[in-house]
Short mmCIF file of C-alpha atoms and ligand atoms in Angstrom, two decimals:
data_model
loop_
_atom_site.label_atom_id
_atom_site.label_comp_id
_atom_site.label_asym_id
_atom_site.label_seq_id
_atom_site.Cartn_x
_atom_site.Cartn_y
_atom_site.Cartn_z
CA UNK Q 1 29.54 3.63 19.26
CA UNK Q 2 30.61 2.10 15.98
CA UNK Q 3 32.51 -0.59 17.88
CA UNK Q 4 29.40 -1.41 19.87
CA UNK Q 5 27.43 -1.72 16.68
CA UNK Q 6 30.04 -3.99 15.15
CA UNK Q 7 30.05 -6.19 18.24
CA UNK Q 8 26.29 -6.51 18.08
CA UNK Q 9 26.45 -7.40 14.39
CA UNK Q 10 29.09 -10.07 14.93
CA UNK Q 11 27.07 -11.48 17.80
CA UNK Q 12 23.97 -11.58 15.59
CA UNK Q 13 25.81 -13.73 13.05
CA UNK Q 14 27.13 -16.03 15.74
CA UNK Q 15 23.67 -16.57 17.22
CA UNK Q 16 22.13 -17.29 13.84
CA UNK Q 17 24.77 -19.85 12.98
CA UNK Q 18 24.53 -21.65 16.32
CA UNK Q 19 21.09 -22.96 15.43
CA UNK Q 20 22.17 -24.64 12.16
CA UNK Q 21 23.55 -28.16 11.81
CA UNK Q 22 27.36 -28.01 11.47
CA UNK Q 23 27.47 -28.35 7.69
CA UNK Q 24 24.85 -25.68 7.05
CA UNK Q 25 26.49 -23.36 9.58
CA UNK Q 26 29.81 -23.73 7.82
CA UNK Q 27 28.29 -22.93 4.47
CA UNK Q 28 26.15 -20.00 5.66
CA UNK Q 29 29.03 -18.46 7.62
CA UNK Q 30 30.71 -17.64 4.31
CA UNK Q 31 27.70 -15.56 3.22
CA UNK Q 32 27.49 -13.45 6.38
CA UNK Q 33 29.83 -10.80 7.69
CA UNK Q 34 30.42 -7.24 8.79
CA UNK Q 35 32.12 -4.45 6.89
CA UNK Q 36 32.77 -0.76 7.35
CA UNK Q 37 34.38 2.02 5.31
CA UNK Q 38 37.57 1.50 7.32
CA UNK Q 39 37.41 -2.30 7.10
CA UNK Q 40 40.58 -3.28 5.24
CA UNK Q 41 39.30 -6.69 4.26
CA UNK Q 42 35.69 -6.93 5.34
CA UNK Q 43 32.59 -8.80 4.25
CA UNK Q 44 32.32 -6.87 0.96
CA UNK Q 45 35.65 -8.32 -0.11
CA UNK Q 46 35.14 -11.83 1.14
CA UNK Q 47 31.44 -12.67 1.13
CA UNK Q 48 30.57 -15.78 -0.80
CA UNK Q 49 27.82 -15.06 -3.32
CA UNK Q 50 26.06 -16.32 -6.44
CA UNK Q 51 26.00 -19.85 -5.06
CA UNK Q 52 23.20 -22.36 -4.86
CA UNK Q 53 20.79 -21.80 -1.99
CA UNK Q 54 20.91 -24.55 0.65
CA UNK Q 55 18.12 -26.97 -0.35
CA UNK Q 56 15.14 -26.83 1.98
CA UNK Q 57 15.76 -23.24 3.02
CA UNK Q 58 13.12 -20.59 2.34
CA UNK Q 59 15.05 -18.48 -0.17
CA UNK Q 60 13.86 -15.04 -1.23
CA UNK Q 61 15.36 -15.47 -4.68
CA UNK Q 62 13.66 -15.75 -8.04
CA UNK Q 63 14.47 -18.07 -10.93
CA UNK Q 64 16.08 -17.75 -14.37
CA UNK Q 65 12.66 -17.35 -16.01
CA UNK Q 66 11.93 -14.44 -13.62
CA UNK Q 67 15.23 -12.82 -14.62
CA UNK Q 68 14.57 -13.13 -18.33
CA UNK Q 69 10.81 -12.76 -18.73
CA UNK Q 70 10.01 -10.83 -15.58
CA UNK Q 71 12.97 -8.48 -15.58
CA UNK Q 72 14.64 -7.97 -18.96
CA UNK Q 73 12.21 -8.97 -21.74
CA UNK Q 74 8.81 -8.38 -20.12
CA UNK Q 75 8.93 -4.55 -20.20
CA UNK Q 76 9.59 -4.36 -23.99
CA UNK Q 77 6.10 -3.16 -24.64
CA UNK Q 78 5.42 -3.62 -28.35
CA UNK Q 79 6.54 -7.24 -28.37
CA UNK Q 80 4.51 -10.14 -27.06
CA UNK Q 81 6.33 -12.30 -24.54
CA UNK Q 82 4.82 -15.74 -24.40
CA UNK Q 83 5.45 -17.81 -21.31
CA UNK Q 84 5.99 -21.29 -22.64
CA UNK Q 85 4.86 -23.92 -20.17
CA UNK Q 86 2.20 -24.18 -17.43
CA UNK Q 87 0.04 -21.13 -16.73
CA UNK Q 88 1.26 -20.14 -13.25
CA UNK Q 89 4.63 -18.57 -14.13
CA UNK Q 90 3.10 -16.11 -16.59
CA UNK Q 91 0.32 -15.20 -14.20
CA UNK Q 92 2.57 -14.63 -11.19
CA UNK Q 93 4.99 -12.51 -13.22
CA UNK Q 94 2.28 -10.29 -14.68
CA UNK Q 95 2.05 -6.66 -13.63
CA UNK Q 96 3.46 -6.97 -10.10
CA UNK Q 97 6.75 -5.28 -10.93
CA UNK Q 98 4.97 -2.09 -12.00
CA UNK Q 99 7.07 -1.22 -15.03
CA UNK Q 100 4.98 1.57 -16.51
CA UNK Q 101 4.46 2.15 -20.23
CA UNK Q 102 2.40 4.25 -22.60
CA UNK Q 103 0.34 2.84 -25.46
CA UNK Q 104 -2.94 1.02 -25.96
CA UNK Q 105 -2.78 -2.33 -24.21
CA UNK Q 106 -3.94 -5.18 -26.40
CA UNK Q 107 -3.53 -3.13 -29.59
CA UNK Q 108 0.03 -1.87 -29.93
CA UNK Q 109 1.41 -2.55 -26.44
CA UNK Q 110 1.10 -5.70 -24.34
CA UNK Q 111 2.96 -5.13 -21.07
CA UNK Q 112 0.29 -6.12 -18.57
CA UNK Q 113 -1.16 -9.04 -20.51
CA UNK Q 114 -0.39 -12.70 -19.88
CA UNK Q 115 0.39 -14.81 -22.94
CA UNK Q 116 0.93 -18.48 -22.19
CA UNK Q 117 0.95 -21.83 -23.96
CA UNK Q 118 -0.88 -23.13 -20.87
CA UNK Q 119 0.77 -26.56 -20.74
CA UNK Q 120 -1.07 -29.59 -19.47
CA UNK Q 121 0.07 -33.15 -18.77
CA UNK Q 122 -0.47 -34.12 -22.40
CA UNK Q 123 2.05 -31.53 -23.59
CA UNK Q 124 4.64 -32.75 -21.14
CA UNK Q 125 4.22 -36.32 -22.39
CA UNK Q 126 3.93 -35.66 -26.12
CA UNK Q 127 5.89 -32.40 -26.42
CA UNK Q 128 4.68 -28.82 -26.73
CA UNK Q 129 6.10 -27.63 -30.06
CA UNK Q 130 2.76 -27.95 -31.85
CA UNK Q 131 1.05 -26.01 -29.13
CA UNK Q 132 3.68 -23.28 -29.35
CA UNK Q 133 3.36 -23.04 -33.14
CA UNK Q 134 -0.41 -22.67 -32.80
CA UNK Q 135 -0.03 -19.98 -30.14
CA UNK Q 136 2.37 -17.98 -32.29
CA UNK Q 137 0.02 -17.90 -35.25
CA UNK Q 138 -2.91 -17.03 -32.96
CA UNK Q 139 -0.88 -14.10 -31.63
CA UNK Q 140 -0.29 -12.75 -35.12
CA UNK Q 141 -3.93 -13.15 -36.00
CA UNK Q 142 -5.32 -11.52 -32.86
CA UNK Q 143 -2.62 -8.87 -32.34
CA UNK Q 144 -1.38 -7.88 -35.78
CA UNK Q 145 0.37 -4.75 -34.51
CA UNK Q 146 2.86 -6.67 -32.39
CA UNK Q 147 6.44 -5.91 -33.37
CA UNK Q 148 7.77 -9.32 -32.53
CA UNK Q 149 7.44 -12.23 -30.13
CA UNK Q 150 9.76 -13.59 -27.48
CA UNK Q 151 9.32 -17.14 -26.21
CA UNK Q 152 10.23 -17.47 -22.54
CA UNK Q 153 10.78 -21.08 -21.47
CA UNK Q 154 9.48 -22.35 -18.16
CA UNK Q 155 11.01 -25.37 -16.39
CA UNK Q 156 9.33 -28.25 -18.27
CA UNK Q 157 10.58 -27.13 -21.68
CA UNK Q 158 14.20 -27.89 -20.90
CA UNK Q 159 13.26 -31.11 -19.13
CA UNK Q 160 11.32 -32.56 -22.05
CA UNK Q 161 13.76 -31.19 -24.64
CA UNK Q 162 11.42 -29.33 -27.01
CA UNK Q 163 13.19 -27.50 -29.83
CA UNK Q 164 11.81 -23.99 -29.36
CA UNK Q 165 14.63 -22.47 -31.37
CA UNK Q 166 13.44 -24.32 -34.46
CA UNK Q 167 9.84 -23.23 -33.87
CA UNK Q 168 10.98 -19.62 -33.48
CA UNK Q 169 13.08 -19.75 -36.61
CA UNK Q 170 10.23 -21.13 -38.69
CA UNK Q 171 7.77 -18.54 -37.38
CA UNK Q 172 10.24 -15.75 -38.04
CA UNK Q 173 10.66 -16.75 -41.66
CA UNK Q 174 6.90 -17.07 -42.13
CA UNK Q 175 5.86 -13.88 -40.34
CA UNK Q 176 8.97 -11.79 -41.13
CA UNK Q 177 8.80 -10.47 -37.55
CA UNK Q 178 11.42 -10.99 -34.85
CA UNK Q 179 10.69 -14.25 -33.07
CA UNK Q 180 13.17 -14.87 -30.30
CA UNK Q 181 13.36 -18.02 -28.17
CA UNK Q 182 15.03 -17.74 -24.77
CA UNK Q 183 15.91 -20.95 -22.95
CA UNK Q 184 15.49 -19.44 -19.50
CA UNK Q 185 14.04 -22.48 -17.74
CA UNK Q 186 13.57 -21.65 -14.07
CA UNK Q 187 15.74 -24.47 -12.78
CA UNK Q 188 18.83 -23.19 -14.57
CA UNK Q 189 21.46 -21.40 -12.52
CA UNK Q 190 21.06 -20.38 -8.89
CA UNK Q 191 18.79 -17.32 -9.11
CA UNK Q 192 17.23 -14.81 -11.51
CA UNK Q 193 20.75 -13.61 -12.24
CA UNK Q 194 21.35 -16.29 -14.87
CA UNK Q 195 18.06 -15.24 -16.46
CA UNK Q 196 19.42 -11.70 -16.89
CA UNK Q 197 22.51 -13.13 -18.56
CA UNK Q 198 20.53 -15.42 -20.88
CA UNK Q 199 18.21 -12.54 -21.77
CA UNK Q 200 21.21 -10.30 -22.53
CA UNK Q 201 22.67 -13.04 -24.73
CA UNK Q 202 19.43 -13.30 -26.69
CA UNK Q 203 19.41 -9.52 -27.20
CA UNK Q 204 23.01 -9.72 -28.34
CA UNK Q 205 22.37 -12.51 -30.83
CA UNK Q 206 18.91 -11.61 -32.11
CA UNK Q 207 18.35 -7.88 -31.64
CA UNK Q 208 21.82 -6.34 -31.94
CA UNK Q 209 22.30 -8.19 -35.20
CA UNK Q 210 19.18 -6.62 -36.74
CA UNK Q 211 20.77 -3.68 -38.53
CA UNK Q 212 17.62 -2.88 -40.51
CA UNK Q 213 16.16 -0.99 -37.53
CA UNK Q 214 19.10 1.43 -37.44
CA UNK Q 215 19.97 1.75 -41.13
CA UNK Q 216 18.26 5.14 -41.52
CA UNK Q 217 19.16 6.44 -38.05
CA UNK Q 218 20.28 10.09 -37.86
CA UNK Q 219 22.91 10.49 -35.15
CA UNK Q 220 23.71 13.52 -33.00
CA UNK Q 221 26.82 13.94 -30.82
CA UNK Q 222 24.68 13.79 -27.70
CA UNK Q 223 22.89 10.46 -28.16
CA UNK Q 224 22.74 8.28 -25.06
CA UNK Q 225 20.96 5.06 -24.15
CA UNK Q 226 19.57 4.34 -20.70
CA UNK Q 227 20.46 0.74 -19.92
CA UNK Q 228 19.02 -1.19 -16.98
CA UNK Q 229 16.16 1.08 -15.97
CA UNK Q 230 12.88 -0.80 -15.96
CA UNK Q 231 10.65 2.21 -15.37
CA UNK Q 232 9.33 0.94 -12.05
CA UNK Q 233 6.63 3.46 -11.08
CA UNK Q 234 8.01 5.75 -13.81
CA UNK Q 235 11.72 5.72 -12.84
CA UNK Q 236 13.02 5.84 -16.42
CA UNK Q 237 10.74 8.74 -17.27
CA UNK Q 238 12.07 10.68 -14.27
CA UNK Q 239 15.60 9.87 -15.42
CA UNK Q 240 14.95 10.93 -18.98
CA UNK Q 241 13.75 14.38 -17.89
CA UNK Q 242 17.11 15.15 -16.28
CA UNK Q 243 19.22 13.83 -19.14
CA UNK Q 244 17.20 15.83 -21.62
CA UNK Q 245 17.47 18.97 -19.53
CA UNK Q 246 21.24 18.50 -19.65
CA UNK Q 247 21.02 18.65 -23.43
CA UNK Q 248 21.42 14.94 -24.16
CA UNK Q 249 19.19 12.96 -26.49
CA UNK Q 250 17.90 9.69 -25.07
CA UNK Q 251 17.61 7.35 -28.05
CA UNK Q 252 16.76 4.18 -26.14
CA UNK Q 253 15.45 3.13 -22.77
CA UNK Q 254 16.24 -0.46 -21.82
CA UNK Q 255 13.85 -1.97 -21.12
CA UNK Q 256 11.30 0.08 -19.18
CA UNK Q 257 8.70 1.42 -21.64
CA UNK Q 258 10.94 0.23 -24.48
CA UNK Q 259 10.08 -0.79 -28.02
CA UNK Q 260 11.84 -3.37 -30.16
CA UNK Q 261 13.27 -0.57 -32.28
CA UNK Q 262 14.75 1.16 -29.22
CA UNK Q 263 16.50 -2.07 -28.43
CA UNK Q 264 17.88 -2.36 -31.95
CA UNK Q 265 19.12 1.24 -32.30
CA UNK Q 266 21.14 1.32 -29.06
CA UNK Q 267 24.40 0.57 -30.91
CA UNK Q 268 24.04 4.08 -32.33
CA UNK Q 269 24.44 5.65 -28.90
CA UNK Q 270 27.55 7.67 -27.99
CA UNK Q 271 27.46 6.58 -24.36
CA UNK Q 272 25.57 3.80 -22.64
CA UNK Q 273 24.33 4.86 -19.23
CA UNK Q 274 24.04 1.81 -17.01
CA UNK Q 275 21.79 1.98 -13.97
CA UNK Q 276 21.29 -1.65 -13.09
CA UNK Q 277 24.78 -3.07 -13.40
CA UNK Q 278 23.72 -6.54 -12.27
CA UNK Q 279 21.14 -7.20 -14.95
CA UNK Q 280 22.75 -5.45 -17.93
CA UNK Q 281 26.51 -5.29 -17.53
CA UNK Q 282 26.73 -8.16 -20.03
CA UNK Q 283 25.18 -6.32 -22.96
CA UNK Q 284 27.00 -3.08 -22.07
CA UNK Q 285 30.31 -4.91 -22.29
CA UNK Q 286 29.21 -6.50 -25.54
CA UNK Q 287 28.31 -3.14 -27.10
CA UNK Q 288 31.66 -1.81 -25.98
CA UNK Q 289 33.52 -4.65 -27.66
CA UNK Q 290 31.41 -4.90 -30.78
CA UNK Q 291 30.45 -1.26 -31.45
CA UNK Q 292 33.04 0.59 -29.33
CA UNK Q 293 30.41 2.33 -27.24
CA UNK Q 294 31.70 3.28 -23.80
CA UNK Q 295 29.45 2.68 -20.81
CA UNK Q 296 29.21 4.38 -17.47
CA UNK Q 297 27.49 3.34 -14.27
CA UNK Q 298 25.37 5.94 -12.52
CA UNK Q 299 23.07 6.19 -9.52
CA UNK Q 300 19.90 8.31 -9.46
CA UNK Q 301 18.72 7.50 -5.92
CA UNK Q 302 18.69 10.63 -3.75
CA UNK Q 303 20.08 14.08 -4.56
CA UNK Q 304 23.70 13.38 -3.55
CA UNK Q 305 24.00 10.38 -5.85
CA UNK Q 306 22.04 12.08 -8.63
CA UNK Q 307 24.22 15.21 -8.57
CA UNK Q 308 27.46 13.21 -8.54
CA UNK Q 309 26.20 11.06 -11.43
CA UNK Q 310 25.04 14.03 -13.50
CA UNK Q 311 28.48 15.61 -13.15
CA UNK Q 312 30.19 12.38 -14.16
CA UNK Q 313 27.99 12.06 -17.25
CA UNK Q 314 28.49 15.75 -18.14
CA UNK Q 315 32.24 15.40 -17.86
CA UNK Q 316 32.16 12.76 -20.57
CA UNK Q 317 30.57 15.17 -23.03
CA UNK Q 318 32.26 18.37 -21.80
CA UNK Q 319 31.57 21.85 -23.25
CA UNK Q 320 28.08 23.23 -22.99
CA UNK Q 321 26.73 20.03 -21.46
CA UNK Q 322 28.77 20.77 -18.33
CA UNK Q 323 27.31 24.28 -18.07
CA UNK Q 324 23.78 22.98 -18.71
CA UNK Q 325 24.25 20.34 -16.06
CA UNK Q 326 25.35 22.82 -13.42
CA UNK Q 327 22.22 24.84 -14.16
CA UNK Q 328 20.07 21.70 -13.81
CA UNK Q 329 21.74 20.83 -10.51
CA UNK Q 330 21.27 24.37 -9.17
CA UNK Q 331 17.61 24.38 -10.18
CA UNK Q 332 16.80 21.13 -8.38
CA UNK Q 333 19.07 21.55 -5.37
CA UNK Q 334 16.79 24.28 -4.03
CA UNK Q 335 13.87 21.88 -4.22
CA UNK Q 336 15.68 18.90 -2.69
CA UNK Q 337 17.08 21.11 0.10
CA UNK Q 338 13.50 21.99 0.98
CA UNK Q 339 12.56 18.30 1.03
CA UNK Q 340 15.48 17.57 3.35
CA UNK Q 341 14.54 20.53 5.58
CA UNK Q 342 10.98 19.21 5.82
CA UNK Q 343 11.75 15.57 6.64
CA UNK Q 344 15.20 15.32 8.13
CA UNK Q 345 14.22 16.29 11.66
CA UNK Q 346 11.68 13.42 11.68
CA UNK Q 347 13.97 10.82 10.14
CA UNK Q 348 17.46 11.72 11.30
CA UNK Q 349 19.34 8.96 13.11
CA UNK Q 350 16.72 6.31 12.27
CA UNK Q 351 18.28 2.94 11.56
CA UNK Q 352 17.48 0.99 8.42
CA UNK Q 353 18.05 -2.59 7.31
CA UNK Q 354 17.86 -3.36 3.61
CA UNK Q 355 17.46 -6.63 1.73
CA UNK Q 356 16.86 -6.43 -2.02
CA UNK Q 357 17.93 -8.07 -5.29
CA UNK Q 358 21.08 -7.25 -7.22
CA UNK Q 359 21.53 -3.46 -7.35
CA UNK Q 360 19.43 -1.56 -4.86
CA UNK Q 361 21.08 -2.96 -1.70
CA UNK Q 362 23.89 -0.50 -2.44
CA UNK Q 363 22.28 2.04 -4.77
CA UNK Q 364 19.58 3.26 -2.35
CA UNK Q 365 21.91 3.77 0.62
CA UNK Q 366 22.67 7.39 -0.35
CA UNK Q 367 19.00 8.32 -0.62
CA UNK Q 368 18.41 7.27 3.00
CA UNK Q 369 21.56 9.05 4.09
CA UNK Q 370 20.42 12.27 2.43
CA UNK Q 371 17.56 12.17 4.95
CA UNK Q 372 19.94 11.54 7.83
CA UNK Q 373 18.99 7.86 8.14
CA UNK Q 374 21.61 5.20 8.88
CA UNK Q 375 22.03 1.87 7.13
CA UNK Q 376 23.08 -0.79 9.63
CA UNK Q 377 22.54 -3.89 7.48
CA UNK Q 378 22.24 -4.68 3.79
CA UNK Q 379 22.32 -7.72 1.55
CA UNK Q 380 21.66 -9.04 -1.91
CA UNK Q 381 19.39 -11.89 -2.86
CA UNK Q 382 21.56 -12.65 -5.88
CA UNK Q 383 24.45 -10.15 -6.09
CA UNK Q 384 27.85 -11.35 -7.31
CA UNK Q 385 31.34 -10.56 -6.00
CA UNK Q 386 31.56 -7.41 -8.13
CA UNK Q 387 28.36 -6.10 -6.51
CA UNK Q 388 29.73 -6.63 -3.01
CA UNK Q 389 32.98 -4.90 -3.96
CA UNK Q 390 31.03 -1.91 -5.23
CA UNK Q 391 28.98 -1.86 -2.01
CA UNK Q 392 31.95 -0.99 0.14
CA UNK Q 393 32.16 2.53 -1.34
CA UNK Q 394 28.63 3.21 -0.14
CA UNK Q 395 29.10 2.18 3.48
CA UNK Q 396 29.30 4.89 6.14
CA UNK Q 397 29.52 2.78 9.28
CA UNK Q 398 29.81 -0.78 10.49
CA UNK Q 399 27.25 -2.69 8.41
CA UNK Q 400 25.96 -6.23 8.65
CA UNK Q 401 26.24 -7.89 5.24
CA UNK Q 402 24.08 -10.91 4.37
CA UNK Q 403 24.04 -12.76 1.07
CA UNK Q 404 21.02 -14.85 -0.02
CA UNK Q 405 19.59 -14.51 3.49
CA UNK Q 406 16.56 -16.58 4.41
CA UNK Q 407 13.50 -15.64 6.49
CA UNK Q 408 14.96 -17.06 9.67
CA UNK Q 409 18.20 -15.14 9.38
CA UNK Q 410 16.51 -11.85 8.52
CA UNK Q 411 14.12 -12.19 11.41
CA UNK Q 412 16.93 -12.92 13.86
CA UNK Q 413 19.08 -10.07 12.54
CA UNK Q 414 16.20 -7.63 12.87
CA UNK Q 415 15.41 -8.81 16.41
CA UNK Q 416 19.02 -8.33 17.38
CA UNK Q 417 19.81 -5.02 15.66
CA UNK Q 418 16.38 -3.45 16.15
CA UNK Q 419 16.23 -1.16 13.14
CA UNK Q 420 13.54 1.53 12.93
CA UNK Q 421 12.72 0.56 9.34
CA UNK Q 422 13.07 -2.58 7.27
CA UNK Q 423 13.17 -2.02 3.51
CA UNK Q 424 12.95 -5.23 1.48
CA UNK Q 425 10.49 -7.22 -0.64
CA UNK Q 426 6.89 -8.34 -0.46
CA UNK Q 427 7.84 -11.75 0.93
CA UNK Q 428 9.35 -9.99 3.93
CA UNK Q 429 6.83 -7.19 4.30
CA UNK Q 430 4.18 -8.80 6.47
CA UNK Q 431 6.64 -10.68 8.64
CA UNK Q 432 8.09 -7.40 9.86
CA UNK Q 433 4.90 -5.39 9.90
CA UNK Q 434 3.37 -8.06 12.12
CA UNK Q 435 6.39 -7.63 14.36
CA UNK Q 436 5.28 -4.01 14.72
CA UNK Q 437 8.01 -2.60 12.52
CA UNK Q 438 7.68 0.03 9.80
CA UNK Q 439 8.42 -1.50 6.41
CA UNK Q 440 8.89 -0.28 2.84
CA UNK Q 441 8.77 -2.52 -0.19
CA UNK Q 442 11.83 -1.61 -2.24
CA UNK Q 443 11.21 -3.66 -5.40
CA UNK Q 444 8.01 -2.15 -6.76
CA UNK Q 445 8.09 0.89 -4.42
CA UNK Q 446 4.97 -0.27 -2.58
CA UNK Q 447 2.56 1.14 -5.20
CA UNK Q 448 4.49 4.43 -5.16
CA UNK Q 449 7.43 5.92 -7.04
CA UNK Q 450 9.20 6.97 -9.09
CA UNK Q 451 12.31 7.06 -6.90
CA UNK Q 452 14.90 8.00 -9.56
CA UNK Q 453 16.10 11.61 -9.89
CA UNK Q 454 15.39 14.84 -8.04
CA UNK Q 455 11.61 15.15 -8.30
CA UNK Q 456 11.29 11.59 -7.13
CA UNK Q 457 13.25 12.28 -3.96
CA UNK Q 458 10.26 14.22 -2.61
CA UNK Q 459 8.17 11.06 -3.09
CA UNK Q 460 10.81 8.85 -1.51
CA UNK Q 461 11.11 11.13 1.53
CA UNK Q 462 7.35 11.33 1.98
CA UNK Q 463 7.01 7.54 1.70
CA UNK Q 464 9.69 6.90 4.33
CA UNK Q 465 8.13 9.47 6.65
CA UNK Q 466 4.67 7.93 6.19
CA UNK Q 467 6.00 4.45 6.86
CA UNK Q 468 7.93 5.45 9.98
CA UNK Q 469 5.73 8.07 11.55
CA UNK Q 470 2.29 6.64 10.85
CA UNK Q 471 0.04 6.67 13.94
CA UNK Q 472 -0.64 2.96 13.36
CA UNK Q 473 2.61 2.04 15.11
CA UNK Q 474 1.33 3.46 18.38
CA UNK Q 475 -1.32 0.71 18.34
CA UNK Q 476 1.13 -2.13 18.00
CA UNK Q 477 4.41 -2.97 19.65
CA UNK Q 478 7.62 -4.54 18.51
CA UNK Q 479 8.30 -7.74 20.46
CA UNK Q 480 11.19 -6.19 22.37
CA UNK Q 481 8.94 -3.36 23.58
CA UNK Q 482 6.40 -5.81 25.03
CA UNK Q 483 6.42 -6.75 28.71
CA UNK Q 484 7.01 -10.45 29.12
CA UNK Q 485 3.81 -11.94 30.56
CA UNK Q 486 4.10 -14.74 33.09
CA UNK Q 487 7.71 -15.39 32.26
FE1 LIG C 1 18.40 -4.66 -11.32
MO1 LIG C 1 13.05 -6.93 -7.64
FE2 LIG C 1 15.96 -4.36 -10.94
FE3 LIG C 1 17.47 -4.90 -9.00
FE4 LIG C 1 16.95 -6.63 -10.75
FE5 LIG C 1 15.03 -7.50 -9.40
FE6 LIG C 1 13.91 -5.28 -9.53
FE7 LIG C 1 15.54 -5.77 -7.65
C1 LIG C 1 15.76 -5.71 -9.56
S1 LIG C 1 16.79 -5.49 -12.56
S2 LIG C 1 12.92 -7.13 -9.90
S3 LIG C 1 17.43 -3.05 -10.13
S4 LIG C 1 16.14 -8.69 -10.75
S5 LIG C 1 13.66 -4.70 -7.52
S6 LIG C 1 18.90 -6.25 -9.92
S7 LIG C 1 15.12 -7.88 -7.24
S8 LIG C 1 17.41 -4.86 -6.82
#
């Protein structure tokens, strides 16, 4: 059975490549492959990744600005993040990611607002520094409770060579509030991944160095920081509940529902808990080197991953934390067993193909498997070699691996492998739904969530069941179920 699946997967790659001109086929072949838990040297070891997308191809990737403003900086709620450049980037990156926060928007929190210097032709020709200066002072006048400003560069800024660092420095000295310029122009790098890195570097240089925020901090032996949880649909809140029940104190949440101060006090943590490795491994390594804080990766998708992660975290602290953790696991296992009992019979054996950004293509596998579902294909839009290496541990069968796949490839792979569910992003959603296939949006949880932790598993299971077993699919047919007419 597994051999048949592998054959089909290899055939799918071959068919996709046949259509390309020779040069493109040669290049794309390096990004596609098959791997399995037994595979000695499979696609997870060899796949080419983090390379420039072939020009002219419809990529699903984002840009450096998306990685910095949209992903890392945007969720810090009490700062104002001004998109420096034309209006579109700020507008398109506003709100869609669903990183929840508490506070009064427009007064002390600003997460869903769009601040922009709204560039026009004149600014491109004559430079935009004056416009930026004006915007910064307007911000302080209109929103006096902001706890700092970050300037997020869009493409034109780097092209025309404005000195935003100087503007930021001047504003910082005048306002005495953090003013942080990030040169995350969209054209830099090959995807949003460089934006994560640039954003981490700015946190390292501008926030970690601000010791005033942590000078009066009272430590406890159980202080942890959640790193790389963006609180999509409340994920970080669901995570926090479990860590607190274990007896740990969460002193910072990066960056979902975070404040500037939470960013600055993280060096006081005893252990950094890293959920999204891709977007925040840089700063975790930095804190390890600079402040000697160890970091640990964990995975809160589905009960199996959550339980294993809780035990790993507890082991670090030992003593009563271990006992507390076992009690937490016992308490929730009853509930998650009931969820599995309710949904497994309807979902067992269903085949899933995933295509997401830089973490979830491996992290969510276990959650599907807890429901008896099978992952037959997965890929990253912008994962690096270390992400693919980590993916291997999560594979349970022969799996098609695709890096930086485009619409054409995904469509062909789906037609060939015929999964029961496609779980990817909004750019893919309607393509597959129109093909008559159940689909779940795995970036912003399709208006649902949270998906992290035990309670959230009930939501995840219900969402997958709704997507797969909705009566709507009896009114439409996948292309391979249709009778050929007149052929
Ligand atoms: Fe990390 Mo969409 Fe988040 Fe990951 Fe990252 Fe992005 Fe979100 Fe996706 C993200 S930070 S926005 S877990 S950039 S869902 S890597 S692509 S898989």
